[in-house]
Coordinates of C-alpha atoms in Angstrom, one line a residue:
Chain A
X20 CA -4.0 25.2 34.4
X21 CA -7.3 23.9 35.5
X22 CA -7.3 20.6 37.3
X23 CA -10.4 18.5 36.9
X24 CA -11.6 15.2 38.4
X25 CA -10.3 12.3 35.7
X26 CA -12.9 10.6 34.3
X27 CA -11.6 8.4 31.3
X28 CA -10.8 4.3 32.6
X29 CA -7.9 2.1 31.0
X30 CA -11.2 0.6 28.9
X31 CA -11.9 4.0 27.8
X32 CA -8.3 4.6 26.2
X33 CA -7.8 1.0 25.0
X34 CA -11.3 1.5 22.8
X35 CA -9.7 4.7 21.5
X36 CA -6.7 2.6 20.5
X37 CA -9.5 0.5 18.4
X38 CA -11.4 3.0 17.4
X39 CA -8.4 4.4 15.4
X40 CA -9.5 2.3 12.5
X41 CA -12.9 5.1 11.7
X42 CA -10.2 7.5 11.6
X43 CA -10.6 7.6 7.7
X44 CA -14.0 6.8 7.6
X45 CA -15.2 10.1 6.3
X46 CA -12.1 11.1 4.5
X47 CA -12.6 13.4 1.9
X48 CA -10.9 16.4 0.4
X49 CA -12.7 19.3 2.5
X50 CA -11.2 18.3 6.3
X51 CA -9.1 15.1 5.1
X52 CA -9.5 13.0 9.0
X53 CA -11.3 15.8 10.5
X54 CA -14.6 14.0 10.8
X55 CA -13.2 10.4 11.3
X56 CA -10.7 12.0 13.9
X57 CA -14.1 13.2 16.2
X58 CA -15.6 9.6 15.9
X59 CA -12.5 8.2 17.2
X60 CA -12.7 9.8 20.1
X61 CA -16.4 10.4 20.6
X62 CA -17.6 8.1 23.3
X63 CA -14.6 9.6 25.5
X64 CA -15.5 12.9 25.1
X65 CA -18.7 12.3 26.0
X66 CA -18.1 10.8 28.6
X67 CA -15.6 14.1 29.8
X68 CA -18.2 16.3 29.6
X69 CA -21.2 14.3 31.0
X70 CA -24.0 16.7 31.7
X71 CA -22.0 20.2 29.9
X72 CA -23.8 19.5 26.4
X73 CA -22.6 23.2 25.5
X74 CA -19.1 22.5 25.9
X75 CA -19.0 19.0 24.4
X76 CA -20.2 20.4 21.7
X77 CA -17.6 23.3 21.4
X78 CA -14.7 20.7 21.6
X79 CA -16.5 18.0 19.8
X80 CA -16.4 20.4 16.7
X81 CA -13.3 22.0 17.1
X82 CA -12.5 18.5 16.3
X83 CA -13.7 18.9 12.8
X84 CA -11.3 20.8 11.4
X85 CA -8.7 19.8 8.8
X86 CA -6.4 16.4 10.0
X87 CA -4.3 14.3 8.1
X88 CA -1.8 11.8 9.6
X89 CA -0.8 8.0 9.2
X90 CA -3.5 6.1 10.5
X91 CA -0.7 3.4 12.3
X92 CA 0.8 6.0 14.7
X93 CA -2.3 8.3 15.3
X94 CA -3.4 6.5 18.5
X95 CA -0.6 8.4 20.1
X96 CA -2.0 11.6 19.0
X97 CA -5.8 10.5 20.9
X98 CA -5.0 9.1 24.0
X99 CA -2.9 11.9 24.3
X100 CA -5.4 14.5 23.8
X101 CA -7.9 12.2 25.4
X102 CA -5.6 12.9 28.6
X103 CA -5.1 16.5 28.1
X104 CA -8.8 16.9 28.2
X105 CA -9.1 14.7 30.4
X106 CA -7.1 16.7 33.1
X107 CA -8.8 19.7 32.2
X108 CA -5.8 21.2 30.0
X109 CA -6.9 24.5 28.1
X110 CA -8.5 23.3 24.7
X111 CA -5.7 25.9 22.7
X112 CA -3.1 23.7 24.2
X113 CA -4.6 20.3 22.9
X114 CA -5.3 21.6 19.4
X115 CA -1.4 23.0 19.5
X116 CA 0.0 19.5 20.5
X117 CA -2.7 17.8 18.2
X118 CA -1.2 19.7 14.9
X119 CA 1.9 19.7 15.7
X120 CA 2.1 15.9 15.8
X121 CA 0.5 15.8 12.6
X122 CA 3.1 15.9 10.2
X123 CA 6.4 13.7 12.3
X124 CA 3.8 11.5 13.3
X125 CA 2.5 10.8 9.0
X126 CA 6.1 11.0 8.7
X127 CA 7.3 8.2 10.9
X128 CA 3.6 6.2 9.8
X129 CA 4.5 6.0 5.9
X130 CA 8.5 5.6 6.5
X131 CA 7.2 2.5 8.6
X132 CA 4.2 1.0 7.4
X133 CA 4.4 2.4 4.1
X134 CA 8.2 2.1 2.7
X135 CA 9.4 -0.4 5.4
X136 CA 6.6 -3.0 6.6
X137 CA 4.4 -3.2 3.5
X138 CA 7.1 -3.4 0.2
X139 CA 8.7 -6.3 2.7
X140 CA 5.7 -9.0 3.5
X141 CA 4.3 -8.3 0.2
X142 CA 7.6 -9.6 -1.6
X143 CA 8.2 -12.3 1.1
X144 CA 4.9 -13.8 0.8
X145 CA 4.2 -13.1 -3.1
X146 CA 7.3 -15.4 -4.0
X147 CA 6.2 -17.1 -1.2
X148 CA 2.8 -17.6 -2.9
X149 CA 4.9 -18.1 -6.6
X150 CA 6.5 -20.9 -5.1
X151 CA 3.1 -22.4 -4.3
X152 CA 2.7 -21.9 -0.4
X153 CA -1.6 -21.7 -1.4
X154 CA -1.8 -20.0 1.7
X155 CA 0.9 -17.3 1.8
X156 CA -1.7 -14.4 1.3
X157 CA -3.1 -15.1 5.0
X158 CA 0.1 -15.0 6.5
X159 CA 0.9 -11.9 4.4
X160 CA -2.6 -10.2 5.9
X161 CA -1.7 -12.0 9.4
X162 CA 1.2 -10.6 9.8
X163 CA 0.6 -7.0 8.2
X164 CA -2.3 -6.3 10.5
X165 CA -0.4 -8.4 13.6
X166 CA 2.6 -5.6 13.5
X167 CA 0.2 -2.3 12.3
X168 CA -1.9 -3.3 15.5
X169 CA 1.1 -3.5 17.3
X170 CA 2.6 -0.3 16.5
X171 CA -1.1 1.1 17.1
X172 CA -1.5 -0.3 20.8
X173 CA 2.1 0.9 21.6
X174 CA 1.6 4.6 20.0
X175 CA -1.6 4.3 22.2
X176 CA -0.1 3.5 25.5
X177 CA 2.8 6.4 25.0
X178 CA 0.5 8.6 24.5
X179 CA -1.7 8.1 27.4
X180 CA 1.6 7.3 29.3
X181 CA 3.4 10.5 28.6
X182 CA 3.6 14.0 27.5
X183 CA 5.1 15.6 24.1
X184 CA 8.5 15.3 25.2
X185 CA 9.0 12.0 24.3
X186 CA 8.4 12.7 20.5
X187 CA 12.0 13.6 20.1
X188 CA 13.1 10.2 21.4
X189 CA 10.9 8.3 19.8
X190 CA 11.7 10.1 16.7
X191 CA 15.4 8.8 16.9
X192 CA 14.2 5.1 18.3
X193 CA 11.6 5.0 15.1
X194 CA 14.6 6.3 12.9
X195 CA 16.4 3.3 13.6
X196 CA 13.6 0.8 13.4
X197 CA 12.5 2.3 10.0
X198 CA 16.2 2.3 8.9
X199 CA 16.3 -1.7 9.8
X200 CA 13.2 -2.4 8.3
X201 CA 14.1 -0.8 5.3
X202 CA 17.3 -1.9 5.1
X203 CA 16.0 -5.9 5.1
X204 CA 12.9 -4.3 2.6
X205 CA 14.9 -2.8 0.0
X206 CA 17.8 -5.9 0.0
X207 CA 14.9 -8.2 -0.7
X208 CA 13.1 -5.8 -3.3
X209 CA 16.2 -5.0 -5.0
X210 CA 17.0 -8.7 -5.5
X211 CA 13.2 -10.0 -6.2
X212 CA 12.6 -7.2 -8.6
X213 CA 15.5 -8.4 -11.3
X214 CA 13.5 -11.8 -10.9
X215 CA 10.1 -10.9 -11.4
X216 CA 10.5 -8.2 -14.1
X217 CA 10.8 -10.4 -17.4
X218 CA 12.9 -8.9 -20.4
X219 CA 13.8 -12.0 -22.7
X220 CA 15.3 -10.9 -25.9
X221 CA 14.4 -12.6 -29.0
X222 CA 17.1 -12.4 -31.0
X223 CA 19.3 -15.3 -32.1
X224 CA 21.3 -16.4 -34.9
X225 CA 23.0 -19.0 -36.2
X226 CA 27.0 -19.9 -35.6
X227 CA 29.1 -22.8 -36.8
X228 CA 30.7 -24.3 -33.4
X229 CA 33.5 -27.4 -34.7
X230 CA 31.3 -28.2 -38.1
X231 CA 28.0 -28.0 -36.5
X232 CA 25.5 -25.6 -37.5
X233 CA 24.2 -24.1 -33.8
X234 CA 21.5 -21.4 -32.9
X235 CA 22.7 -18.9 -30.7
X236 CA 20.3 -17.0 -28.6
X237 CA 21.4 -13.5 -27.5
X238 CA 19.5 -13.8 -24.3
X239 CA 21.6 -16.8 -23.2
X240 CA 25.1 -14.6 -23.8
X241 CA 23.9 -12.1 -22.1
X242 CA 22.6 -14.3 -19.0
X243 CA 26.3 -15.2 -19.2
X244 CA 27.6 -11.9 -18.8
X245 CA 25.3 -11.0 -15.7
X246 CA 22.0 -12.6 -15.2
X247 CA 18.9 -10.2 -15.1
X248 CA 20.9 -7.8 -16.7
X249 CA 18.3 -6.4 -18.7
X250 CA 15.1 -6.2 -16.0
X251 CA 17.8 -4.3 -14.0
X252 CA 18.4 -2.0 -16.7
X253 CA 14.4 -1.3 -16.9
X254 CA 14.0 -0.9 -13.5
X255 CA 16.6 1.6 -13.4
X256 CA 15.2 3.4 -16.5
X257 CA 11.6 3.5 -14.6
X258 CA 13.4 4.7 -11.5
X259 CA 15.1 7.4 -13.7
X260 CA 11.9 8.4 -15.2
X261 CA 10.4 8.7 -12.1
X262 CA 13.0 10.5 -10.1
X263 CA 14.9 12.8 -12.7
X264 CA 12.1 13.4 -15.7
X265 CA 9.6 13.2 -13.4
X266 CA 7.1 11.0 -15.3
X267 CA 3.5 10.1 -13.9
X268 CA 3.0 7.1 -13.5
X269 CA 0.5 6.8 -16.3
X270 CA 2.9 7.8 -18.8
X271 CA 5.2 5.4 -17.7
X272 CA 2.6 2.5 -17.7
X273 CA 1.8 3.4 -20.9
X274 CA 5.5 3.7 -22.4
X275 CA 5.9 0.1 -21.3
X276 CA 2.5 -1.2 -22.8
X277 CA 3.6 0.0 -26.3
X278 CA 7.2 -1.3 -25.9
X279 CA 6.3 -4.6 -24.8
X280 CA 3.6 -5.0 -27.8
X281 CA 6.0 -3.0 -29.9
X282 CA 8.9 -4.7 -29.4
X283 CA 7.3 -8.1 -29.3
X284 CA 5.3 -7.5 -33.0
X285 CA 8.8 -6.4 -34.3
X286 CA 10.5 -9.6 -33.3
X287 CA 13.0 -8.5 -30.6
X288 CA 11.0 -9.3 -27.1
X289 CA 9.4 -12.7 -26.5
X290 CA 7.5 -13.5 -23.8
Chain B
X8 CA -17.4 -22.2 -17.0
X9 CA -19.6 -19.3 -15.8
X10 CA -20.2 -18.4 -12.5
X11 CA -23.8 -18.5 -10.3
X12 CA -25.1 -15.4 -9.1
X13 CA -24.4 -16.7 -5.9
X14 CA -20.6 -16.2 -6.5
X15 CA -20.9 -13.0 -8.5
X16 CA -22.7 -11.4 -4.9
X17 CA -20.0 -13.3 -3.0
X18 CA -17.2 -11.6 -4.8
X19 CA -19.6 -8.3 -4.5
X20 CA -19.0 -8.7 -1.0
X21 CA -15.4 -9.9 -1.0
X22 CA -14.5 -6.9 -3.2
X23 CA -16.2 -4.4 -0.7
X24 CA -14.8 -5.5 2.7
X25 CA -11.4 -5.5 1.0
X26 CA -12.0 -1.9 -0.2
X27 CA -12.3 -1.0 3.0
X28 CA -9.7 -2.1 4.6
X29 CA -8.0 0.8 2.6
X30 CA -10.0 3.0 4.6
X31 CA -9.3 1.2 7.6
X32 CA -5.4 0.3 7.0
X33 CA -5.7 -3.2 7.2
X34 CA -3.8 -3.7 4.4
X35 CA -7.1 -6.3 2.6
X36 CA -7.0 -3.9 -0.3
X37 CA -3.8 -5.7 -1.9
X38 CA -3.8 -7.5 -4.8
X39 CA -2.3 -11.5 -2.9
X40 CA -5.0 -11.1 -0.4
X41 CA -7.9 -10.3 -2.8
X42 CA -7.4 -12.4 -5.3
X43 CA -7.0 -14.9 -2.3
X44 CA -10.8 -14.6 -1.8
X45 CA -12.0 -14.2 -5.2
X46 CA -9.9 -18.0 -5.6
X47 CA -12.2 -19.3 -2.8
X48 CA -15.7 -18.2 -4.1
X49 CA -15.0 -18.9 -7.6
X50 CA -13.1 -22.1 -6.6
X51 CA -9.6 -22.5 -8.0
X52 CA -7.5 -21.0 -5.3
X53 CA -4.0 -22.4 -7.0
X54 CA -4.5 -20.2 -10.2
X55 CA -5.7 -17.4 -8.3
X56 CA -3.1 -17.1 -5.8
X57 CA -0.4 -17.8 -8.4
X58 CA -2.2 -14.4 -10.2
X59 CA -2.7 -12.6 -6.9
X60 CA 1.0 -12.8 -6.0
X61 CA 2.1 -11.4 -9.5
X62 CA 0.0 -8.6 -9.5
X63 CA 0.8 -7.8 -6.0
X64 CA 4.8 -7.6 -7.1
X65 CA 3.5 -5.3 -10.1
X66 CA 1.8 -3.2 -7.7
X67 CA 3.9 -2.9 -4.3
X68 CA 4.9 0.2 -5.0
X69 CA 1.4 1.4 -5.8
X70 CA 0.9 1.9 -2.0
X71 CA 1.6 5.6 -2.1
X72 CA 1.7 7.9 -5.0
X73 CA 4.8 10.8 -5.3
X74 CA 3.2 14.2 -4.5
X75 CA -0.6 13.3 -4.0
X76 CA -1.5 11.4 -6.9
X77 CA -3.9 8.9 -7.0
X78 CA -1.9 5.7 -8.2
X79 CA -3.3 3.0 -10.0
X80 CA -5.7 0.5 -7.6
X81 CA -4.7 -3.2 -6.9
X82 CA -8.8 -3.5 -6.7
X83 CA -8.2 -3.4 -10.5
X84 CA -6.4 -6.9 -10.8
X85 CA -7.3 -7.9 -8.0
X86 CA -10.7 -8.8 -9.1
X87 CA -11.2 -8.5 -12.6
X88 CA -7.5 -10.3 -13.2
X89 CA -8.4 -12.8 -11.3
X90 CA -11.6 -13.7 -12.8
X91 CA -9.8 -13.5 -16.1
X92 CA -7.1 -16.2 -15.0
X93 CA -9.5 -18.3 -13.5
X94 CA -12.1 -18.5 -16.6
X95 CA -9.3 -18.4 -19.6
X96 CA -7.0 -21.5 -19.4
X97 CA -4.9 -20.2 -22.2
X98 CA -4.5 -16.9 -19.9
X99 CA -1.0 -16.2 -18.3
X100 CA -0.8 -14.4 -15.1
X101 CA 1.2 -11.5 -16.7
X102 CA -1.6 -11.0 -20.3
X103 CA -4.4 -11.2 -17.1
X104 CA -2.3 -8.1 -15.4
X105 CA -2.1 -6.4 -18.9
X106 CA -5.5 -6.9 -19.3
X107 CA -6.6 -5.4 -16.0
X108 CA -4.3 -2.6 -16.1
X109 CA -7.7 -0.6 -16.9
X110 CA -9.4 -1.3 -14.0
X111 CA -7.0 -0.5 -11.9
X112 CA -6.8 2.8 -13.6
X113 CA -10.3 3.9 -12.9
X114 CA -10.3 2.9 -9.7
X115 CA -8.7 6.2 -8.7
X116 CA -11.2 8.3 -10.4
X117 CA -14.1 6.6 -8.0
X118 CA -12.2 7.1 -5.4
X119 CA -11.5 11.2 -6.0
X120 CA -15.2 11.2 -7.0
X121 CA -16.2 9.9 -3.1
X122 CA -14.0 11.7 -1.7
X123 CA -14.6 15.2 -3.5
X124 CA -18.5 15.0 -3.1
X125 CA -17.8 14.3 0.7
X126 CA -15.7 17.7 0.8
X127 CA -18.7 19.2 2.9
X128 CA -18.4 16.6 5.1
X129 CA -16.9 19.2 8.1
X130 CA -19.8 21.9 8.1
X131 CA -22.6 18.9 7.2
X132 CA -21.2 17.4 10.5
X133 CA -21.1 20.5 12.6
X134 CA -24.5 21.3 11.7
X135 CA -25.4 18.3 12.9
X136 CA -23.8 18.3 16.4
X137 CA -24.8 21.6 17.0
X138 CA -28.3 20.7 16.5
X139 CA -27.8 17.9 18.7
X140 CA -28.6 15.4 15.9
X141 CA -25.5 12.7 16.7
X142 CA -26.9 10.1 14.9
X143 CA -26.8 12.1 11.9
X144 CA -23.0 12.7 12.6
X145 CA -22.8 9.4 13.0
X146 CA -24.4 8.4 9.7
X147 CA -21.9 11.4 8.5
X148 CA -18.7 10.0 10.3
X149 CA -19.3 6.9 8.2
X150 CA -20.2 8.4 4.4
X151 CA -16.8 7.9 2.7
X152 CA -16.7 4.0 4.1
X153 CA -20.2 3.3 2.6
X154 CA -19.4 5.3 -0.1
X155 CA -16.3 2.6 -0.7
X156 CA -18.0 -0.7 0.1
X157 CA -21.2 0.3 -2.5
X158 CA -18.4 1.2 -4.7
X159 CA -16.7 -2.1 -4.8
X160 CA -20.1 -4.6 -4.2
X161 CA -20.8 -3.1 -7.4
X162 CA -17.4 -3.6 -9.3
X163 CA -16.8 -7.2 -8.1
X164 CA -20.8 -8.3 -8.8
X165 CA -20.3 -6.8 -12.4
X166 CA -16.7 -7.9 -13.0
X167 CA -18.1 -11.8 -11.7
X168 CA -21.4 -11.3 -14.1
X169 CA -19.9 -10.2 -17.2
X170 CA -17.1 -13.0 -16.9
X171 CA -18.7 -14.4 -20.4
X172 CA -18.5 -11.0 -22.4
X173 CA -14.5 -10.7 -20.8
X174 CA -14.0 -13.9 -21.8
X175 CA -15.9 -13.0 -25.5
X176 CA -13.3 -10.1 -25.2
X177 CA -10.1 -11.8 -24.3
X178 CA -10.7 -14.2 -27.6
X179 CA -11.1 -11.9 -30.1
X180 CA -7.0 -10.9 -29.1
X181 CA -5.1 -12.1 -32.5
X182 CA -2.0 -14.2 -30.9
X183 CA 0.8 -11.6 -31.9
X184 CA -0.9 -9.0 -29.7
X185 CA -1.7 -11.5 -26.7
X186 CA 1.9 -12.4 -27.1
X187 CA 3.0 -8.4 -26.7
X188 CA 0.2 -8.2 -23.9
X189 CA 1.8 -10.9 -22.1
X190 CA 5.6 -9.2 -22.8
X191 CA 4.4 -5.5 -21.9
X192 CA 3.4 -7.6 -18.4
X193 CA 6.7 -8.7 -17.8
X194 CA 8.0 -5.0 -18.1
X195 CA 5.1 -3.8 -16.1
X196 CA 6.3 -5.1 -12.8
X197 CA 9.2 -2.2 -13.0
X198 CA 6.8 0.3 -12.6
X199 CA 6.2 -0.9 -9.0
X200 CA 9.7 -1.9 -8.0
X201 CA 11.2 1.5 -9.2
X202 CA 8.5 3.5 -7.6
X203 CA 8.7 2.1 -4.1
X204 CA 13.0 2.5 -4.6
X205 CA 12.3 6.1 -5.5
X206 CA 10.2 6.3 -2.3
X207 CA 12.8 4.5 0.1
X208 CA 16.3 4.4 -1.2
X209 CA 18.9 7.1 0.4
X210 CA 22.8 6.7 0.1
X211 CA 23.5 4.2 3.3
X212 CA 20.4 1.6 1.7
X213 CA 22.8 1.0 -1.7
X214 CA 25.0 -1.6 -0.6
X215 CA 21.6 -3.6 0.9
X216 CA 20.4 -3.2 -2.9
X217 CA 23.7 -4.5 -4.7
X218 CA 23.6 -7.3 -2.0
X219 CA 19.9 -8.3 -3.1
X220 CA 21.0 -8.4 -6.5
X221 CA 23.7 -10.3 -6.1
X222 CA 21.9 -12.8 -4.2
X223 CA 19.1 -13.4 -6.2
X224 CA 21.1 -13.2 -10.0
X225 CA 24.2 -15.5 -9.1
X226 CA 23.1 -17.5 -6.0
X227 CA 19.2 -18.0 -6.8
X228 CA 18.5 -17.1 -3.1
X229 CA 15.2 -18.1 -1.9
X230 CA 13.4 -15.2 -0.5
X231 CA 13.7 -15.6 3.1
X232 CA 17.3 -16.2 2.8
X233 CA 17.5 -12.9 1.3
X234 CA 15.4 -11.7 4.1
X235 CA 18.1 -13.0 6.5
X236 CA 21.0 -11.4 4.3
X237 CA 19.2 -8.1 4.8
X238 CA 18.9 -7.9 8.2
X239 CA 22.8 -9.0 8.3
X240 CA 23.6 -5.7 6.4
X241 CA 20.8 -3.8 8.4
X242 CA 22.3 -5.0 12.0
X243 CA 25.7 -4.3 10.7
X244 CA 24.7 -0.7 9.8
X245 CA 22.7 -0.3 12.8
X246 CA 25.8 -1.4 15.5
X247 CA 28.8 -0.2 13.5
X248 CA 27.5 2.5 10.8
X249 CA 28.2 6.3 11.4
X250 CA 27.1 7.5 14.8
X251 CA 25.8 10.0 13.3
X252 CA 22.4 9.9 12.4
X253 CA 21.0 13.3 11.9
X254 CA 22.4 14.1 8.3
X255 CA 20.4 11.4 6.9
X256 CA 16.9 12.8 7.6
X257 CA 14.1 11.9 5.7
X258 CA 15.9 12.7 2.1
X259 CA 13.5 10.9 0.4
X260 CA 13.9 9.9 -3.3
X261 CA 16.6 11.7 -3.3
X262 CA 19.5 9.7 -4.8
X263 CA 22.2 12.4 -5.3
X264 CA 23.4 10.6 -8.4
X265 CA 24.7 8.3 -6.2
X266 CA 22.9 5.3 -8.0
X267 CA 25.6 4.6 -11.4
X268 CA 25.4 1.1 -11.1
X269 CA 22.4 0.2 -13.2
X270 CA 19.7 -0.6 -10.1

């Protein structure tokens, strides 16, 4: 293992941690990252290899090639590399580390930022916002980008801080988080959803209750029985079709289009 | 009313820095947040935030498609549904989300078009630093941004000029059909919901989704109550589940018939 002279400043690895945000700035279906994952780390490998164009070159565009991870976490996989090249590591070495932290790391990313984070604050603050807190959607972005940035500072500094080993750890740590976060998402998604999806039956008829004539609705009976009874029933039709038939989404959207005007010409839906 | 050209470029620009934040992963590209600006420009925040925050709840689960595909984009809604709910009084939030279901459809065809005529984008760029040109990769590093902001100037300057010819549109709906637009809008929001549980639910998360319910149907929670009830069953799970948490990876979407109870 070559040992060079370290080059790369604290400043250095905190404006990778920024520049994480061009990571997808040239995504496209050739090399995914690959082009956004060079800029990210461009001025610092400049700076490396000060005065040996030829070989900034050679690593700029090994570079290129084909990346895809969760943009949240991937500061962990450049400052990382940053220090590997930084300490004059072989360049095989840095690519191996590189991909193989490619898939845990989108892994972890969209279990967090995707499934957990995201699904919560936008249900918070959308009733939030139905409730008519006008300003709900900056908290929403506030506190969206607050936590991502977090997550992408602290993925920054482990990397810098330490070698591969600690993947394994942070797997389990990240495990935990994603389960608690999911846990609080899904509790609040599971009981928002019944409320926001609208199935209101029609139907009523007419019932003679001690001498009175009286219309009945069927909705109101059935609200009896268990409320939201049948937006859960939907949901759970959708998430059926999804899971088991294996539906696109397109179909889907378009099942429900002609069963709401369907059903609602016919009589049997109102809105 | 219709809306000065001023606005219609506003919104241009509105609709393209949002855009990018799905580039960026700043999360601007969701439907609350857009139609939070589109409110401000066009000046009636209330009804736009009241729209904004329905079509986000349709669309949560739009975040991530299963297995690659391109799901439909809350740019849709997010600008064209909020225009229509700001210029049509007689418009409710869920016939505006019916309505601009097809924008939010083609969205995702724009966005495989930049990115497929960007696929050279890796030798393009190599050339370039080879040949020393860095600016050039620079320019290159950048294309599928650009390529996104242009995209959505464009769609939110239209979408703001032809508010007239929507609104044209939107009138010539008999009532019967407006009323089954307005139904089929209320359904629509299960789209969303079940996709994002088909994403995150595994065995341990059911009782958290049977609580929710419960919450929310027979106490009429509010929602950070519910928020609180979850992290009750999360913290419980967490300090006194099964120590052993290595049988539970990443199963995703799959509930092993597990899920009888209707959610």
């Amino acid at each position: 293992m070559a040992s060079k002279e370290k080059v790369l400043t604290k400043a250095d690895y905190r404006s990778a941690i920024l520049r994480s945000y061009y990571l997808q700035n040239a995504q496209n279906y050739g090399n995914m990252q690959g082009t956004g994952m060079l800029n990210s780390i461009w001025p610092q490998l400049r700076k490396i290899y000060k005065g040996d164009e030829d070989t900034f070159k050679r690593v700029a565009t090994s570079n290129l090639e084909f990346y895809n991870t969760n943009p949240q976490p991937y500061p962990f996989v450049s400052t990382l590399m940053l220090a590997m090249y930084d300490s004059g590591q072989n360049e095989d070495d840095v690519r191996a580390v590189k991909m193989a932290l490619m898939g845990p790391l989108a892994g972890i990313g969209d279990a967090l930022s995707q499934f957990a984070l995201a699904p919560l604050f936008s249900t918070i603050f959308a009733s939030l916002a139905l409730q008519g807190v006008i300003y709900a959607p900056l908290m929403f972005i506030a506190c969206l980008i607050g936590v991502t940035f977090g997550v992408r500072c602290l993925m920054g500094y482990l990397g810098w801080k330490v070698g591969t080993s600690i993947i394994d750890t942070l797997s389990d740590k990240m495990q935990a988080l994603t389960d608690i976060a999911s846990m609080i998402g899904l509790t609040v998604i599971a009981g928002l959803s019944v409320s926001f999806v609208k199935v209101n039956l029609a139907l009523q008829y007419s019932t003679t209750v001690k001498g009175k004539e009286q219309v009945v609705a069927v909705q109101t009976i059935l609200d009896k029985i268990m409320p939201y009874m049948l937006p859960m029933l939907l949901t759970y039709f959708v998430y059926w079709l999804i899971t088991k038939k294996k539906w696109t989404i397109y179909k889907i959207i378009l099942l429900l289009l002609v069963l709401g005007i369907g059903l609602s010409a016919i009589g049997l839906l109102k809105p | 009313m219709t809306f000065t050209i001023w606005q219609a470029l506003l919104v241009g620009l509105w609709a393209a820095f949002c855009f990018a934040g799905q580039i960026w992963g700043i999360y601007t590209n969701r439907a609350l947040f857009i139609a939070f600006g589109v409110g401000i420009i066009l000046g009636d925040l209330r009804t736009a935030v009241i729209f904004g925050a329905t079509a986000e709840l349709a669309f949560m689960g739009f975040g991530v498609g299963p297995g690659g595909s391109t799901p439909p984009n809350p740019l849709g809604p997010g600008i064209v549904g909020t225009i229509m709910a700001i210029s049509m009084d007689k418009l409710s939030p869920s016939a505006a989300l019916t309505l601009s279901y097809p924008f939010a459809i083609i969205v995702p065809f724009v966005i495989t078009f930049i990115f497929t005529i960007n696929s050279s984008s890796m030798e393009t760029a190599k050339k370039a630093i080879m040949e020393g040109k860095y600016r050039k990769y620079k320019w290159l590093s950048n294309l599928t941004l650009y390529g996104f902001m242009i995209f959505a100037f464009i769609f939110g300057f239209a979408a703001t000029e032809s508010t007239s010819a929507l609104r044209a549109f939107i009138k010539i709906i008999p009532q019967w059909l407006m009323n089954g637009l307005t139904v089929a809008g209320g359904l629509l929001p299960a789209v969303g919901f079940a996709l994002i549980l088909s994403t995150m639910v595994k065995k341990e998360y059911i009782p958290a989704i049977i609580l929710g319910y419960v919450c929310v149907a027979y106490l009429q929670m509010p929602v950070i109550g519910l928020a609180f009830v979850g992290a009750v069953i999360a913290f419980n799970n967490y300090f006194n589940g099964k120590k052993s948490s290595k049988d539970n990876d990443s199963d995703q979407g799959g509930n092993d018939g597990g899920i009888e109870d209707g959610i």
